[in-house]
PDB file of C-alpha atoms in Angstrom:
ATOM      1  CA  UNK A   1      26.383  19.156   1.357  1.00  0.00           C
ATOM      2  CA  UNK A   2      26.286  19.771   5.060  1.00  0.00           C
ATOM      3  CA  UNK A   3      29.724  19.745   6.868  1.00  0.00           C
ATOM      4  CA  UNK A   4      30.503  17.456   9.526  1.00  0.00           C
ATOM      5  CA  UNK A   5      28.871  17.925  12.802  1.00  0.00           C
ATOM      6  CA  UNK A   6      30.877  17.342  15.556  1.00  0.00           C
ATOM      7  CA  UNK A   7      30.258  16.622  19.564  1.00  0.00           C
ATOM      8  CA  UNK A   8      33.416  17.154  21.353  1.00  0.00           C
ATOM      9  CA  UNK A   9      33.459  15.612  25.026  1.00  0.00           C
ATOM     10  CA  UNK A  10      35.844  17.385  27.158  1.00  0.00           C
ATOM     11  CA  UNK A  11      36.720  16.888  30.853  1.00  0.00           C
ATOM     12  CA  UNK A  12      39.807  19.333  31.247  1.00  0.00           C
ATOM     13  CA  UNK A  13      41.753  21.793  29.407  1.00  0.00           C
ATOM     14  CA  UNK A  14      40.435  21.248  25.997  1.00  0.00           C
ATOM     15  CA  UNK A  15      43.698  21.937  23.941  1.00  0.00           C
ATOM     16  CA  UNK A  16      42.447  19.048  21.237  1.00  0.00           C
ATOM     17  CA  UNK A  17      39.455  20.655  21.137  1.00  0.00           C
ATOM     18  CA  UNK A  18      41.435  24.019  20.409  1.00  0.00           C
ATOM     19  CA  UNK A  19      43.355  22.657  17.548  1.00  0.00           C
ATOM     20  CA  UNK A  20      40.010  21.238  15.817  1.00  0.00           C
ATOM     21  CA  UNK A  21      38.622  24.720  16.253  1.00  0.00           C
ATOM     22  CA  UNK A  22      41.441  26.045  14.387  1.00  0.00           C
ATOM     23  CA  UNK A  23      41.433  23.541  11.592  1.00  0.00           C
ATOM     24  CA  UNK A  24      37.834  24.388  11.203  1.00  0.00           C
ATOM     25  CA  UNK A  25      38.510  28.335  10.860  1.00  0.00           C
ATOM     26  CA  UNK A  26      41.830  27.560   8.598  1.00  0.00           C
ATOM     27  CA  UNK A  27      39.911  25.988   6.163  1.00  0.00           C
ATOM     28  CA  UNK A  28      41.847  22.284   6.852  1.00  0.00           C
ATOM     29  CA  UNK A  29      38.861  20.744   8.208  1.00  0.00           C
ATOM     30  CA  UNK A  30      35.422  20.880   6.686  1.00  0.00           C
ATOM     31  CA  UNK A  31      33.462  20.349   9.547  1.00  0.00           C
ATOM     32  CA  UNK A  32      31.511  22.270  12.721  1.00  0.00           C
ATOM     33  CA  UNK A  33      31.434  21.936  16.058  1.00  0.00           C
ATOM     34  CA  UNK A  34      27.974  21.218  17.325  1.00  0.00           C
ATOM     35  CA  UNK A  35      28.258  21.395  21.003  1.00  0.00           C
ATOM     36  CA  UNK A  36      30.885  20.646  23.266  1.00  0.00           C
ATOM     37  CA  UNK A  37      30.184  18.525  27.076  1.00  0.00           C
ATOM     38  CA  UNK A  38      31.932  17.986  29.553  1.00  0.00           C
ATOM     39  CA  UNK A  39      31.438  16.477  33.069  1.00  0.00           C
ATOM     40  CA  UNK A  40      33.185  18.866  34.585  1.00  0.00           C
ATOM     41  CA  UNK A  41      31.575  22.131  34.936  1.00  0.00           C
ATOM     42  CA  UNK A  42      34.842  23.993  36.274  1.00  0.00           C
ATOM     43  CA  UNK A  43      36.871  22.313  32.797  1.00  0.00           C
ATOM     44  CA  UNK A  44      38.401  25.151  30.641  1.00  0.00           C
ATOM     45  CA  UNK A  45      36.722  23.279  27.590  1.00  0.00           C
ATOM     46  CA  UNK A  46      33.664  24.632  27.723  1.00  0.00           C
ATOM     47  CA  UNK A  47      35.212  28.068  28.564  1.00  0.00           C
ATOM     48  CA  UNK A  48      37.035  27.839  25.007  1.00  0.00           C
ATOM     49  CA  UNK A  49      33.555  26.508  23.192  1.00  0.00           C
ATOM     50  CA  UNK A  50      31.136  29.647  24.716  1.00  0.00           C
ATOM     51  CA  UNK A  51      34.558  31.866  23.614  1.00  0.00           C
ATOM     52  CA  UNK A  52      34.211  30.551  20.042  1.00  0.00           C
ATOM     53  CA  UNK A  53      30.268  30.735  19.929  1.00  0.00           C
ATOM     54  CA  UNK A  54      29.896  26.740  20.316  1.00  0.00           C
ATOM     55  CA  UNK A  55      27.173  25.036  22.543  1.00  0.00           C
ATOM     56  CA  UNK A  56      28.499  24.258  25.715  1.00  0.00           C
ATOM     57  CA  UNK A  57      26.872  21.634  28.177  1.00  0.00           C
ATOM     58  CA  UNK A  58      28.155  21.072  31.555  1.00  0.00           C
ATOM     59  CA  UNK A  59      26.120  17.837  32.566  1.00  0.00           C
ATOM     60  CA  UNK A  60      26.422  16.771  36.148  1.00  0.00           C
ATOM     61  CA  UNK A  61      27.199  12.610  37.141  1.00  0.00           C
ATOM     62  CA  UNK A  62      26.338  13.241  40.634  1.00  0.00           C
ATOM     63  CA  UNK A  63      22.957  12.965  40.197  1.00  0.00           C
ATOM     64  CA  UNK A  64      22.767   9.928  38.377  1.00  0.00           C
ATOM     65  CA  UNK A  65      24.841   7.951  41.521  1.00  0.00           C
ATOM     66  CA  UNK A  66      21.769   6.882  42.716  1.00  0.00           C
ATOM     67  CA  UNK A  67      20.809   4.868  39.507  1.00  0.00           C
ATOM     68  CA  UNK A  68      20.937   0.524  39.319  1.00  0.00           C
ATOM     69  CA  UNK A  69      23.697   1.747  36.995  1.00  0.00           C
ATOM     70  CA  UNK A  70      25.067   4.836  37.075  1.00  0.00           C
ATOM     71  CA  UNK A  71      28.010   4.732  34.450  1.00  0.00           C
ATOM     72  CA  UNK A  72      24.834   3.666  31.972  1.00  0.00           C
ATOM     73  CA  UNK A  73      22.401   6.354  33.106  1.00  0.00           C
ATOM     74  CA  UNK A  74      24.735   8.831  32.567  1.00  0.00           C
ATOM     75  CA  UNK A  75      25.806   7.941  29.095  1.00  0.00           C
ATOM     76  CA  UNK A  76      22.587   7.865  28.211  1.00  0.00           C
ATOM     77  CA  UNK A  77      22.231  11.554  29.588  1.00  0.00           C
ATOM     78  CA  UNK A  78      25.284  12.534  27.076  1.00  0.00           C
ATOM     79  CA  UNK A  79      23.462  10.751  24.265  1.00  0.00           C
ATOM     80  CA  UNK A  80      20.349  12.415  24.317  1.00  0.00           C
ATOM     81  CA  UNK A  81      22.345  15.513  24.351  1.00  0.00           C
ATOM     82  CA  UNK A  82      24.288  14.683  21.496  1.00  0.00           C
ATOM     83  CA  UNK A  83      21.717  13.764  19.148  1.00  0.00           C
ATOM     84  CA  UNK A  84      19.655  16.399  19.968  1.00  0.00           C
ATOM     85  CA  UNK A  85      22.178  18.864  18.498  1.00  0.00           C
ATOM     86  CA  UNK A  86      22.796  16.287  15.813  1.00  0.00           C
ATOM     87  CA  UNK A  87      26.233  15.301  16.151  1.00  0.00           C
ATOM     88  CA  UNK A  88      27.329  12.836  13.823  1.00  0.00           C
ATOM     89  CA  UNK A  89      30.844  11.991  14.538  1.00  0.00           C
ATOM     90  CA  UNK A  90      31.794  12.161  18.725  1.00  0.00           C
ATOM     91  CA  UNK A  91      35.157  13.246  19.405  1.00  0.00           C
ATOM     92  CA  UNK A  92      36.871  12.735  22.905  1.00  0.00           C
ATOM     93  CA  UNK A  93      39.368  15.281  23.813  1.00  0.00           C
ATOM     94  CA  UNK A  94      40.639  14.679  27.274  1.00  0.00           C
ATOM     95  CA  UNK A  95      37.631  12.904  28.418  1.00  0.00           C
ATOM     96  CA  UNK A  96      38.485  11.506  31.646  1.00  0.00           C
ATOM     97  CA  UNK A  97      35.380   8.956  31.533  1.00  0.00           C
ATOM     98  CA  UNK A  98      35.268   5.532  29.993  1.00  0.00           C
ATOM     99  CA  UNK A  99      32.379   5.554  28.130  1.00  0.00           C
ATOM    100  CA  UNK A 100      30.067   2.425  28.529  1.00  0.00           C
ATOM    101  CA  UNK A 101      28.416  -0.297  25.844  1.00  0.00           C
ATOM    102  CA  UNK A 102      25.618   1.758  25.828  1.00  0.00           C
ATOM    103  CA  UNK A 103      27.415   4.867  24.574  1.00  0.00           C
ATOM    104  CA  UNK A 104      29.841   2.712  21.871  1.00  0.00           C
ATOM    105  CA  UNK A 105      26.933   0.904  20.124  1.00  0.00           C
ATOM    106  CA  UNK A 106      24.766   4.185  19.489  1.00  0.00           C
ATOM    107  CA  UNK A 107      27.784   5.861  17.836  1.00  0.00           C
ATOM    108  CA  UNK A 108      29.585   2.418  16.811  1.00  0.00           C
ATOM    109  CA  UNK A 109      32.553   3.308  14.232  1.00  0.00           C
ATOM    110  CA  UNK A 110      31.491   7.146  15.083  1.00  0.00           C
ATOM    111  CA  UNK A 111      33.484   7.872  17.954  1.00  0.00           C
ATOM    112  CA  UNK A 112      37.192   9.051  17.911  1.00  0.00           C
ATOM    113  CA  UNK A 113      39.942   9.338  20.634  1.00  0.00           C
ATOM    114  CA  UNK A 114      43.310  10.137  20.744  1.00  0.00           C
ATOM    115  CA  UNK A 115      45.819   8.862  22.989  1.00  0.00           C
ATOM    116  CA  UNK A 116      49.539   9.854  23.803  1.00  0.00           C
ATOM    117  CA  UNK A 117      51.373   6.883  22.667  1.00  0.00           C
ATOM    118  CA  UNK A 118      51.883   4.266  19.892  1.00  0.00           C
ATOM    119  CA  UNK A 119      49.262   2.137  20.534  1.00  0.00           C
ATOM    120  CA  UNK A 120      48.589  -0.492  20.947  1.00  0.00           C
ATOM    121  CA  UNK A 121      52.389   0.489  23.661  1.00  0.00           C
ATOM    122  CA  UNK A 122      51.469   2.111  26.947  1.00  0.00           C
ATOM    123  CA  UNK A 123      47.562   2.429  26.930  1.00  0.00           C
ATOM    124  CA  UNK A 124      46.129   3.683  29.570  1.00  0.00           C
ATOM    125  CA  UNK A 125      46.669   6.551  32.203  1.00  0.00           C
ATOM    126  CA  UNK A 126      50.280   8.017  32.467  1.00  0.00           C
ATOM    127  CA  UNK A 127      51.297   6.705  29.120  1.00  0.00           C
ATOM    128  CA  UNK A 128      54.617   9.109  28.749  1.00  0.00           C
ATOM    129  CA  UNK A 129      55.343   8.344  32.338  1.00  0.00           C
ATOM    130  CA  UNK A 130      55.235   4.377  30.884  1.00  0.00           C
ATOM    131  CA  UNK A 131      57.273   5.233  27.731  1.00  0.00           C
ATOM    132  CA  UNK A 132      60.416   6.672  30.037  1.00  0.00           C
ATOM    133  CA  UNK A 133      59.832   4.146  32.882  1.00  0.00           C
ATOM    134  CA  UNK A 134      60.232   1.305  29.875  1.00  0.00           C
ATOM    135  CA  UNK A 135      63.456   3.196  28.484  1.00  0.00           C
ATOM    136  CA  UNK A 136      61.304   3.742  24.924  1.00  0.00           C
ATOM    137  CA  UNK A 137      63.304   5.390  22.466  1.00  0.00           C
ATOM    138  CA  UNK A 138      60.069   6.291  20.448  1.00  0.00           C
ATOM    139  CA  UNK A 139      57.308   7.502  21.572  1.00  0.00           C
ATOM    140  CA  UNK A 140      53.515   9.371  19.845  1.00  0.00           C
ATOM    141  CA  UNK A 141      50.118   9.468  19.537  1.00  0.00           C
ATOM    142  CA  UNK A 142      47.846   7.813  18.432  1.00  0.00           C
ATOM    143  CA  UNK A 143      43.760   8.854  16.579  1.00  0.00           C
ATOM    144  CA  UNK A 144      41.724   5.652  17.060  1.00  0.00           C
ATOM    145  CA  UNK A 145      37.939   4.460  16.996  1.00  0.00           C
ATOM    146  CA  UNK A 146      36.747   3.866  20.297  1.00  0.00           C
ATOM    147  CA  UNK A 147      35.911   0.140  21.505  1.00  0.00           C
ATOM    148  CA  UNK A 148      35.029  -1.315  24.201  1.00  0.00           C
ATOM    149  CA  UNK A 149      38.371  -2.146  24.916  1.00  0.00           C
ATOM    150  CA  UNK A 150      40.632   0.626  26.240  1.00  0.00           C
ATOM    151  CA  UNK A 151      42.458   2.350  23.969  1.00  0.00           C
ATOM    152  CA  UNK A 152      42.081  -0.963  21.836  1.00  0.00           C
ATOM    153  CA  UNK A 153      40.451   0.332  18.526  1.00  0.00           C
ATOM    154  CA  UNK A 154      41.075   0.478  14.977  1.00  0.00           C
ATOM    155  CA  UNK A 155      44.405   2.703  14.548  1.00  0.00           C
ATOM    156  CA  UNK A 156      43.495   5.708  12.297  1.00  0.00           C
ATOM    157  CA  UNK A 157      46.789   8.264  12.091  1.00  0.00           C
ATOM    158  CA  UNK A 158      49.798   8.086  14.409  1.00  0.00           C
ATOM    159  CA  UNK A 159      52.491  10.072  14.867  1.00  0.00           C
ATOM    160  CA  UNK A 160      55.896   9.260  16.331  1.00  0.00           C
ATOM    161  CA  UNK A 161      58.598  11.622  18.425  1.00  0.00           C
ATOM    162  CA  UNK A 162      61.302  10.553  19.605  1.00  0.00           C
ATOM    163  CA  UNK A 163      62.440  10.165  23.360  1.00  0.00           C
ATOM    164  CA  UNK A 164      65.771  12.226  24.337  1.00  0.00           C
ATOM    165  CA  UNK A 165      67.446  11.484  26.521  1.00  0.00           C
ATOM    166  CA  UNK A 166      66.765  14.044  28.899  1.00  0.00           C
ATOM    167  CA  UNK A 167      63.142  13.936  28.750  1.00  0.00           C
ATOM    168  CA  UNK A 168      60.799  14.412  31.629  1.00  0.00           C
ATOM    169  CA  UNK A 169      57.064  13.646  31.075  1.00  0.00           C
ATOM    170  CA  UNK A 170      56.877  17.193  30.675  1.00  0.00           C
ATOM    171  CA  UNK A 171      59.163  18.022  28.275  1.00  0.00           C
ATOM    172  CA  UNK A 172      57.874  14.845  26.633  1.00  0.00           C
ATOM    173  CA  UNK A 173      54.211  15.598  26.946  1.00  0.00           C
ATOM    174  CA  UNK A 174      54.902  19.127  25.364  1.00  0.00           C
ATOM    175  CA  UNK A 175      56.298  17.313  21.828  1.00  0.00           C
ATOM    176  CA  UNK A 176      53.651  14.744  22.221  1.00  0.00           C
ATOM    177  CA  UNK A 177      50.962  17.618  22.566  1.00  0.00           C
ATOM    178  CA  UNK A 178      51.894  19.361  19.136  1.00  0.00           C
ATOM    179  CA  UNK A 179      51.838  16.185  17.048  1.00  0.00           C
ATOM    180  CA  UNK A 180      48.568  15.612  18.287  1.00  0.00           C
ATOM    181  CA  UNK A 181      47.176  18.629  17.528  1.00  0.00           C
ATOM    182  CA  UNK A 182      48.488  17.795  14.160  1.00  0.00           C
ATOM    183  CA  UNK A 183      46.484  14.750  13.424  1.00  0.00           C
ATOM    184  CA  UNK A 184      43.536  14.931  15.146  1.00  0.00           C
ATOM    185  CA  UNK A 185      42.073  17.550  12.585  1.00  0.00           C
ATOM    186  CA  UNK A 186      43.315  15.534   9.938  1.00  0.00           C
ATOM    187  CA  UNK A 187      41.804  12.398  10.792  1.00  0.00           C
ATOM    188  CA  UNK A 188      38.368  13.972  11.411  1.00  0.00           C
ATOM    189  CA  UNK A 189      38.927  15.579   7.786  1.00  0.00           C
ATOM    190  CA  UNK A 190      39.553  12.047   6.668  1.00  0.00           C
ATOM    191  CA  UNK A 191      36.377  10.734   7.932  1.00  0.00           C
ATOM    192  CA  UNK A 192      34.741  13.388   6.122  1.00  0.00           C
ATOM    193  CA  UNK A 193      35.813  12.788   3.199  1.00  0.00           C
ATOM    194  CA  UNK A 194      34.629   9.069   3.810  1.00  0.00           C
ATOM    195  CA  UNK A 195      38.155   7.932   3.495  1.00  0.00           C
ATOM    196  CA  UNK A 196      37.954   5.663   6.461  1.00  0.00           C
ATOM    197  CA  UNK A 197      37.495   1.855   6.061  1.00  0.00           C
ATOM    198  CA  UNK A 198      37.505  -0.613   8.735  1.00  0.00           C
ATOM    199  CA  UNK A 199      38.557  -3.895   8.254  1.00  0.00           C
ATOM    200  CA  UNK A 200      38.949  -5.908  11.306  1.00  0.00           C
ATOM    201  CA  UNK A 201      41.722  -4.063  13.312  1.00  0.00           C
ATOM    202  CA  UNK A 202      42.528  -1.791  10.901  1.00  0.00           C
ATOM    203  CA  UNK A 203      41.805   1.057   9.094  1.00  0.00           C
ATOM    204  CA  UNK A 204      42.484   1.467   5.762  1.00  0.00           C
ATOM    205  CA  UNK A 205      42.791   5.269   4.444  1.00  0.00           C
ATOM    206  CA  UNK A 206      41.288   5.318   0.967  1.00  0.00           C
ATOM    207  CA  UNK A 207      43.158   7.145  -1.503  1.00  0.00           C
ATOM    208  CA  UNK A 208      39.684   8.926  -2.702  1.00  0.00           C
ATOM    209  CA  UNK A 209      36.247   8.175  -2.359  1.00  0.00           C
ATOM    210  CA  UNK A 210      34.668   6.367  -5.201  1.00  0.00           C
TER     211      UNK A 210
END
């Protein structure tokens, strides 16, 4: 049986996208990368994929400005690309766009995010900034399916860490960082396996598949 093929979107540094390439060579996640996009062409993401002998596809939004709808034209753009390298499972990591009705129906229960809190707390941008503004004494992350709702979608693995009290969003972002890099993998791995039933909000994590 085939392993997993995987379509990372990236828009930045790609350090998700790192720890999934590691899991892969450890032997902790039976999967492979397919190709890796981004919509930035200058994002370090695609540097890591071409490092590690992955696809990597820089495709541009400005040209697609000019469409009725542009947000629409260019998912479609990123779909085409994925299925062409037949990507079965789309991971975003650090994908700073949010992807439209057109994109979550053609991969519908197929697409994965992670997010730096304990959803459903803080979604959004700045979410450590939100944890210490609120005076949270726990914070995490959080491996979800995407929705159309922001960071609204079926909770697969979280992780918490605690908030000291001397914690900037740096320092916080740091202990977020490694916990995510933790469970991303694993969830992926889990979806593999075809562990991963959805019922309703949640998720339910099969103890082995029948």
């Amino acid at each position: 049986m085939a392993s997993l093929a995987l379509g990372v979107l990236v828009s930045g540094r790609g350090s998700n996208l790192q720890s999934i390439i590691d899991a892969i060579a450890a032997g902790t996640l039976d999967a492979h990368i397919a190709v890796v996009i981004s919509n930035k062409e200058e994002a370090f993401g695609l540097e890591r994929a071409k490092t590690n002998g992955i696809s990597a596809v820089y495709i541009d939004p400005k040209p697609f400005k000019e469409q009725p709808n542009p947000r629409e034209a260019y998912d479609h753009a990123v779909l085409a690309a994925l299925k062409s390298y037949g990507v079965e499972l789309v991971i975003l990591a650090g994908y700073m766009r949010i992807v439209t009705s057109v994109f979550i129906s053609a991969f519908e229960s197929k697409m994965m995010n992670i997010h730096p809190s304990l959803l459903p707390s803080f979604p959004g941008l700045h979410a450590q900034k939100q944890a210490l503004d609120w005076g949270a004494k726990v914070s995490g992350c959080t491996v979800h399916f995407v929705t159309e709702g922001m960071d609204e979608g079926p909770i697969i693995l979280q992780s918490a860490v605690p908030v000291l009290k001397d914690d900037t969003d740096e320092t916080l972002s740091v202990r977020i960082l490694e916990q995510e890099h933790r469970i991303y993998p694993e969830a992926i791995q889990l979806y593999g396996e075809g562990r991963l039933i959805i019922e309703g909000r949640r998720t339910q994590i099969a103890e082995s598949v029948k």
